[in-house]
Short mmCIF file of C-alpha atoms and ligand atoms in Angstrom, two decimals:
data_model
loop_
_atom_site.label_atom_id
_atom_site.label_comp_id
_atom_site.label_asym_id
_atom_site.label_seq_id
_atom_site.Cartn_x
_atom_site.Cartn_y
_atom_site.Cartn_z
CA UNK A 12 -15.66 -13.11 43.08
CA UNK A 13 -12.67 -13.31 40.71
CA UNK A 14 -14.78 -11.66 38.01
CA UNK A 15 -15.50 -8.76 40.33
CA UNK A 16 -11.84 -8.44 41.29
CA UNK A 17 -10.90 -8.37 37.61
CA UNK A 18 -13.49 -5.71 36.82
CA UNK A 19 -12.33 -3.60 39.76
CA UNK A 20 -8.70 -3.98 38.65
CA UNK A 21 -9.57 -2.93 35.12
CA UNK A 22 -11.57 0.06 36.39
CA UNK A 23 -8.68 0.98 38.64
CA UNK A 24 -6.11 0.74 35.85
CA UNK A 25 -8.45 2.70 33.59
CA UNK A 26 -8.58 5.32 36.33
CA UNK A 27 -4.81 5.46 36.44
CA UNK A 28 -4.63 5.73 32.66
CA UNK A 29 -7.24 8.42 32.76
CA UNK A 30 -5.04 10.54 34.96
CA UNK A 31 -3.66 12.91 32.41
CA UNK A 32 -1.01 13.74 34.96
CA UNK A 33 0.51 10.29 34.39
CA UNK A 34 3.95 11.03 33.06
CA UNK A 35 5.11 8.85 30.21
CA UNK A 36 8.62 7.46 30.45
CA UNK A 37 10.03 5.52 27.51
CA UNK A 38 13.27 3.58 27.67
CA UNK A 39 15.47 1.11 25.87
CA UNK A 40 15.76 -2.29 27.55
CA UNK A 41 19.09 -2.84 29.25
CA UNK A 42 19.58 0.82 30.06
CA UNK A 43 19.00 2.68 33.32
CA UNK A 44 15.69 4.50 33.62
CA UNK A 45 15.03 7.39 36.00
CA UNK A 46 11.64 8.44 37.25
CA UNK A 47 11.78 11.81 38.88
CA UNK A 48 9.03 13.57 40.79
CA UNK A 49 7.93 17.00 39.53
CA UNK A 50 10.12 19.97 40.34
CA UNK A 51 7.06 21.61 41.90
CA UNK A 52 7.12 19.10 44.75
CA UNK A 53 6.74 20.81 48.12
CA UNK A 54 9.91 21.27 50.14
CA UNK A 55 8.43 20.05 53.39
CA UNK A 56 8.21 16.40 52.43
CA UNK A 57 8.43 14.05 55.40
CA UNK A 58 8.24 10.69 53.67
CA UNK A 59 7.88 9.20 50.22
CA UNK A 60 6.99 5.83 48.79
CA UNK A 61 7.51 4.41 45.34
CA UNK A 62 5.03 1.68 44.53
CA UNK A 63 3.46 -0.31 41.76
CA UNK A 64 -0.21 -1.28 41.47
CA UNK A 65 -0.83 -4.83 42.65
CA UNK A 66 -3.19 -7.44 41.25
CA UNK A 67 -6.22 -5.83 42.91
CA UNK A 68 -7.21 -2.17 43.29
CA UNK A 69 -6.34 -1.88 46.94
CA UNK A 70 -3.03 -3.70 46.64
CA UNK A 71 0.31 -2.14 46.00
CA UNK A 72 3.76 -3.50 45.94
CA UNK A 73 6.01 -1.06 47.70
CA UNK A 74 9.37 -0.67 46.02
CA UNK A 75 10.84 1.59 48.64
CA UNK A 76 9.97 3.83 51.53
CA UNK A 77 11.96 6.87 52.48
CA UNK A 78 11.46 8.72 55.75
CA UNK A 79 12.95 11.97 56.87
CA UNK A 80 14.33 11.25 60.32
CA UNK A 81 16.40 14.23 61.40
CA UNK A 82 15.12 17.77 61.93
CA UNK A 83 16.65 19.20 58.81
CA UNK A 84 16.20 16.13 56.71
CA UNK A 85 19.87 16.19 55.94
CA UNK A 86 20.57 12.58 56.84
CA UNK A 87 17.96 11.27 54.51
CA UNK A 88 17.28 7.92 56.06
CA UNK A 89 15.81 5.63 53.50
CA UNK A 90 14.94 2.00 53.50
CA UNK A 91 14.56 -0.25 50.49
CA UNK A 92 11.58 -2.51 50.97
CA UNK A 93 12.29 -4.43 47.86
CA UNK A 94 15.00 -7.03 47.57
CA UNK A 95 15.29 -6.41 43.86
CA UNK A 96 18.69 -4.77 43.54
CA UNK A 97 17.84 -3.29 40.18
CA UNK A 98 15.94 -0.48 41.88
CA UNK A 99 17.76 2.48 43.33
CA UNK A 100 16.93 5.81 44.87
CA UNK A 101 18.49 9.24 44.48
CA UNK A 102 17.96 11.09 47.76
CA UNK A 103 18.71 14.57 46.35
CA UNK A 104 15.64 14.56 44.16
CA UNK A 105 13.75 11.49 45.40
CA UNK A 106 14.12 9.80 42.00
CA UNK A 107 13.63 6.09 41.45
CA UNK A 108 16.15 4.40 39.18
CA UNK A 109 15.63 1.11 37.39
CA UNK A 110 18.91 -0.54 36.43
CA UNK A 111 18.98 -2.59 33.23
CA UNK A 112 15.29 -2.06 32.57
CA UNK A 113 13.36 -4.94 31.06
CA UNK A 114 10.07 -5.14 29.23
CA UNK A 115 8.35 -6.48 32.33
CA UNK A 116 9.25 -3.23 34.11
CA UNK A 117 6.70 -1.54 31.84
CA UNK A 118 3.56 -0.33 33.57
CA UNK A 119 2.44 2.14 36.18
CA UNK A 120 4.53 3.47 39.03
CA UNK A 121 3.17 5.65 41.80
CA UNK A 122 5.11 8.17 43.77
CA UNK A 123 3.41 9.06 47.04
CA UNK A 124 4.71 12.03 49.02
CA UNK A 125 3.58 12.94 52.53
CA UNK A 126 4.30 16.39 53.88
CA UNK A 127 4.81 17.47 57.50
CA UNK A 128 1.05 17.95 57.98
CA UNK A 129 0.35 14.42 56.82
CA UNK A 130 -1.06 15.54 53.49
CA UNK A 131 -0.56 12.92 50.77
CA UNK A 132 0.05 13.61 47.10
CA UNK A 133 0.36 10.98 44.39
CA UNK A 134 2.10 11.18 41.06
CA UNK A 135 1.70 8.48 38.45
CA UNK A 136 4.24 7.39 35.86
CA UNK A 137 3.59 5.18 32.88
CA UNK A 138 6.75 3.36 31.89
CA UNK A 139 7.26 1.62 28.54
CA UNK A 140 10.44 -0.35 27.98
CA UNK A 141 11.22 -1.35 24.41
CA UNK A 142 13.83 -3.68 22.94
CA UNK A 143 16.07 -2.64 20.08
CA UNK A 144 14.39 -3.20 16.74
CA UNK A 145 15.68 -6.58 15.53
CA UNK A 146 17.50 -7.36 12.28
CA UNK A 147 15.01 -7.05 9.41
CA UNK A 148 14.42 -10.02 7.16
CA UNK A 149 14.24 -8.57 3.66
CA UNK A 150 12.39 -10.21 0.78
CA UNK A 151 11.59 -8.86 -2.65
CA UNK A 152 9.65 -10.07 -5.61
CA UNK A 153 8.69 -8.58 -8.97
CA UNK A 154 6.25 -9.62 -11.62
CA UNK A 155 5.92 -8.23 -15.14
CA UNK A 156 2.45 -6.91 -15.88
CA UNK A 157 0.70 -5.98 -19.11
CA UNK A 158 1.51 -2.58 -20.58
CA UNK A 159 5.20 -2.41 -19.69
CA UNK A 160 4.66 -2.23 -15.95
CA UNK A 161 6.04 -4.24 -13.08
CA UNK A 162 4.42 -5.22 -9.81
CA UNK A 163 6.91 -5.24 -6.94
CA UNK A 164 6.41 -6.67 -3.48
CA UNK A 165 8.89 -5.81 -0.75
CA UNK A 166 8.95 -7.13 2.77
CA UNK A 167 11.06 -5.98 5.68
CA UNK A 168 9.93 -7.92 8.73
CA UNK A 169 11.63 -7.96 12.11
CA UNK A 170 11.63 -10.95 14.49
CA UNK A 171 9.70 -9.47 17.39
CA UNK A 172 7.58 -7.00 15.51
CA UNK A 173 5.69 -5.68 18.50
CA UNK A 174 4.74 -2.07 18.07
CA UNK A 175 7.09 -1.21 15.28
CA UNK A 176 6.42 1.21 12.44
CA UNK A 177 7.61 0.85 8.87
CA UNK A 178 8.60 3.82 6.75
CA UNK A 179 9.16 3.01 3.08
CA UNK A 180 11.22 5.19 0.74
CA UNK A 181 11.65 5.08 -3.03
CA UNK A 182 14.95 6.85 -3.53
CA UNK A 183 14.77 9.45 -0.80
CA UNK A 184 11.02 10.03 -1.09
CA UNK A 185 8.82 8.72 1.69
CA UNK A 186 6.08 6.73 -0.03
CA UNK A 187 4.39 4.86 2.81
CA UNK A 188 4.23 4.87 6.56
CA UNK A 189 2.52 2.00 8.29
CA UNK A 190 2.29 0.74 11.80
CA UNK A 191 2.70 -3.01 12.07
CA UNK A 192 2.75 -3.45 8.30
CA UNK A 193 5.96 -4.90 6.94
CA UNK A 194 5.01 -5.34 3.26
CA UNK A 195 5.00 -2.75 0.49
CA UNK A 196 3.30 -3.19 -2.89
CA UNK A 197 4.39 -0.85 -5.67
CA UNK A 198 4.32 -0.56 -9.45
CA UNK A 199 7.25 0.59 -11.56
CA UNK A 200 8.11 0.66 -15.28
CA UNK A 201 9.42 -2.57 -16.77
CA UNK A 202 13.17 -2.62 -17.47
CA UNK A 203 13.84 -0.07 -14.78
CA UNK A 204 15.75 -0.11 -11.50
CA UNK A 205 14.80 1.56 -8.27
CA UNK A 206 16.33 1.96 -4.85
CA UNK A 207 14.01 1.25 -1.94
CA UNK A 208 14.60 1.65 1.78
CA UNK A 209 12.61 0.46 4.73
CA UNK A 210 13.10 2.11 8.11
CA UNK A 211 11.75 -0.02 10.94
CA UNK A 212 11.38 1.85 14.20
CA UNK A 213 9.90 1.78 17.67
CA UNK A 214 9.95 4.52 20.31
CA UNK A 215 13.58 4.00 21.19
CA UNK A 216 15.42 2.58 18.18
CA UNK A 217 15.34 2.07 14.45
CA UNK A 218 17.12 0.22 11.71
CA UNK A 219 17.01 0.66 7.94
CA UNK A 220 17.70 -1.49 4.89
CA UNK A 221 18.37 -0.24 1.40
CA UNK A 222 18.14 -2.46 -1.65
CA UNK A 223 18.12 -2.15 -5.43
CA UNK A 224 15.23 -3.56 -7.36
CA UNK A 225 15.54 -4.52 -11.03
CA UNK A 226 12.47 -5.39 -13.00
CA UNK A 227 12.31 -7.96 -14.39
CA UNK A 228 14.85 -9.44 -12.00
CA UNK A 229 17.30 -12.01 -13.32
CA UNK A 230 18.28 -14.91 -11.14
CA UNK A 231 21.71 -13.46 -10.25
CA UNK A 232 20.24 -10.21 -9.13
CA UNK A 233 17.05 -11.52 -7.60
CA UNK A 234 17.73 -9.35 -4.62
CA UNK A 235 20.70 -7.42 -3.42
CA UNK A 236 21.04 -5.29 -0.35
CA UNK A 237 23.07 -2.14 -0.59
CA UNK A 238 23.71 -1.67 3.07
CA UNK A 239 22.23 -1.28 6.46
CA UNK A 240 22.28 1.02 9.38
CA UNK A 241 20.80 1.09 12.80
CA UNK A 242 20.24 3.66 15.48
C1 NAG B 319 16.72 4.83 59.85
O1 NAG B 319 15.39 4.46 60.21
C2 NAG B 319 15.28 3.17 60.79
C3 NAG B 319 13.80 2.86 61.00
O2 NAG B 319 12.98 3.91 60.66
C4 NAG B 319 16.05 3.15 62.09
O3 NAG B 319 15.96 1.86 62.68
C5 NAG B 319 17.50 3.50 61.80
O4 NAG B 319 18.23 3.58 63.02
C6 NAG B 319 17.62 4.84 61.10
N1 NAG B 319 19.01 5.06 60.68
C7 NAG B 319 19.63 6.22 60.90
C8 NAG B 319 21.03 6.30 60.43
O5 NAG B 319 19.08 7.15 61.46
C1 NAG B 320 18.60 13.95 40.28
O1 NAG B 320 19.85 13.77 40.91
C2 NAG B 320 20.83 13.09 40.15
C3 NAG B 320 22.06 12.90 41.01
O2 NAG B 320 22.41 14.10 41.67
C4 NAG B 320 21.12 13.87 38.87
O3 NAG B 320 22.02 13.15 38.06
C5 NAG B 320 19.82 14.09 38.11
O4 NAG B 320 20.06 14.90 36.96
C6 NAG B 320 18.79 14.75 38.97
N1 NAG B 320 17.55 14.87 38.24
C7 NAG B 320 16.80 15.98 38.26
C8 NAG B 320 15.57 15.98 37.42
O5 NAG B 320 17.10 16.94 38.94
C1 NAG B 321 -3.37 8.79 46.65
O1 NAG B 321 -3.42 9.62 47.78
C2 NAG B 321 -4.50 9.37 48.63
C3 NAG B 321 -4.50 10.39 49.72
O2 NAG B 321 -4.62 11.67 49.13
C4 NAG B 321 -4.39 7.94 49.16
O3 NAG B 321 -5.46 7.68 50.04
C5 NAG B 321 -4.42 6.97 48.01
O4 NAG B 321 -4.23 5.66 48.46
C6 NAG B 321 -3.35 7.31 47.00
N1 NAG B 321 -3.56 6.53 45.81
C7 NAG B 321 -2.61 5.82 45.26
C8 NAG B 321 -2.98 5.14 43.98
O5 NAG B 321 -1.49 5.72 45.74
C1 NAG B 322 12.15 -4.49 -21.79
O1 NAG B 322 13.30 -5.12 -22.38
C2 NAG B 322 12.93 -6.21 -23.22
C3 NAG B 322 14.22 -6.90 -23.68
O2 NAG B 322 15.26 -5.95 -23.86
C4 NAG B 322 12.11 -5.71 -24.40
O3 NAG B 322 11.72 -6.77 -25.20
C5 NAG B 322 10.88 -4.99 -23.86
O4 NAG B 322 10.15 -4.40 -24.92
C6 NAG B 322 11.24 -3.92 -22.87
N1 NAG B 322 10.05 -3.36 -22.28
C7 NAG B 322 9.88 -2.06 -22.06
C8 NAG B 322 8.57 -1.66 -21.49
O5 NAG B 322 10.74 -1.25 -22.32
C1 NAG B 323 2.29 0.39 21.36
O1 NAG B 323 2.35 1.76 21.04
C2 NAG B 323 1.18 2.46 21.38
C3 NAG B 323 1.33 3.88 20.91
O2 NAG B 323 2.63 4.36 21.08
C4 NAG B 323 0.93 2.38 22.89
O3 NAG B 323 -0.26 3.02 23.22
C5 NAG B 323 0.86 0.91 23.30
O4 NAG B 323 0.76 0.82 24.70
C6 NAG B 323 2.10 0.17 22.84
N1 NAG B 323 1.98 -1.24 23.14
C7 NAG B 323 2.95 -1.95 23.71
C8 NAG B 323 2.70 -3.40 23.91
O5 NAG B 323 4.02 -1.42 24.03
C1 NAG B 324 0.51 -6.86 14.19
O1 NAG B 324 -0.19 -7.58 13.19
C2 NAG B 324 -0.35 -8.95 13.47
C3 NAG B 324 -0.98 -9.61 12.28
O2 NAG B 324 -1.87 -8.76 11.62
C4 NAG B 324 -1.20 -9.09 14.74
O3 NAG B 324 -1.33 -10.45 15.07
C5 NAG B 324 -0.50 -8.37 15.89
O4 NAG B 324 -1.32 -8.41 17.04
C6 NAG B 324 -0.23 -6.94 15.51
N1 NAG B 324 0.54 -6.31 16.57
C7 NAG B 324 0.27 -5.09 17.04
C8 NAG B 324 1.16 -4.60 18.12
O5 NAG B 324 -0.65 -4.42 16.60
C1 NAG B 325 19.44 4.95 6.22
O1 NAG B 325 20.36 5.27 7.27
C2 NAG B 325 21.50 5.98 6.83
C3 NAG B 325 22.40 6.19 8.03
O2 NAG B 325 21.81 6.99 9.00
C4 NAG B 325 21.09 7.31 6.22
O3 NAG B 325 22.25 7.98 5.75
C5 NAG B 325 20.15 7.08 5.09
O4 NAG B 325 19.67 8.33 4.62
C6 NAG B 325 18.97 6.25 5.55
N1 NAG B 325 18.10 6.02 4.44
C7 NAG B 325 16.89 6.53 4.41
C8 NAG B 325 16.13 6.33 3.15
O5 NAG B 325 16.38 7.11 5.38
C1 NAG B 326 13.89 5.99 11.06
O1 NAG B 326 12.69 6.32 11.76
C2 NAG B 326 12.89 6.86 13.05
C3 NAG B 326 11.53 7.08 13.68
O2 NAG B 326 10.69 7.78 12.85
C4 NAG B 326 13.68 8.16 12.94
O3 NAG B 326 13.92 8.68 14.22
C5 NAG B 326 14.99 7.87 12.24
O4 NAG B 326 15.72 9.06 12.07
C6 NAG B 326 14.75 7.22 10.90
N1 NAG B 326 16.02 6.90 10.29
C7 NAG B 326 16.33 7.22 9.07
C8 NAG B 326 17.69 6.84 8.62
O5 NAG B 326 15.54 7.79 8.35
#
């Protein structure tokens, strides 16, 4: 029974994902997100609902219902079905707003519009809320190899490294791009110095660290950061 429900839910979510009309909305946690219906929406809309898929395919949790009550739809009479005050509604363009978005607000949202003939149209939104990329923890190590070369290992890991990408630069040249891969291995000439930078980013923010690497490193200069920036 539960197995079947799970399978149906997965099929349903797969169906939603498969809708190439699902509009992707990406936001930074703590900020206000707006989901707006397409501009092509018919003018003769009588009522709309914003909802989220529930635990089973036929279940929805209704965030709000708006009904046009007067003839000209001027006094847009809308009712919030949800007690969560973080949701809001912009009557002019039927947009849903999410105040101070959080990661758990990520997922699918459905906008259902009913026109004066009772015809229903759905629009699906896929929302992803990301946190700021955290402060990177930088480590570096170097090892002298045969033949006047040096093996360097650099690491630039962030606390909650979910879905972050790492761009590595030597000087200003991009040398490696890796998703979910915080460590760089490189070889340089012995007795040389190089400037490396890691840029850790997700869809909404990034931070970079620049540091000088001497090989072989002496204990005083084992590692030194030049500076940092974030965006
Ligand atoms: C809005 O609609 C509700 C129920 O649909 C109704 O009880 C209420 O009187 C309406 N408000 C206005 C201002 O028309
Ligand atoms: C929707 O309306 C709000 C408030 O009038 C406005 O700030 C926003 O830009 C509008 N969005 C679109 C897509 O028209
Ligand atoms: C989409 O609209 C149809 C009517 O066209 C309705 O029966 C169905 O429940 C809606 N689906 C969702 C996911 O809201
Ligand atoms: C690096 O410097 C050391 C000490 O100055 C020297 O002995 C060594 O030959 C140098 N190696 C290279 C590859 O220049
Ligand atoms: C991570 O990013 C990929 C691609 O941008 C996306 O498909 C996936 O849903 C994301 N995962 C999470 C947990 O945000
Ligand atoms: C990142 O890599 C770690 C270890 O390899 C893994 O446990 C984690 O699931 C990965 N995260 C993503 C979002 O791919
Ligand atoms: C790191 O960020 C600073 C500030 O935006 C920028 O000037 C610098 O070029 C960045 N470094 C790299 C290698 O992208
Ligand atoms: C870091 O990477 C992000 C995503 O690719 C990019 O938007 C940002 O400009 C980069 N920052 C620097 C300083 O290169």
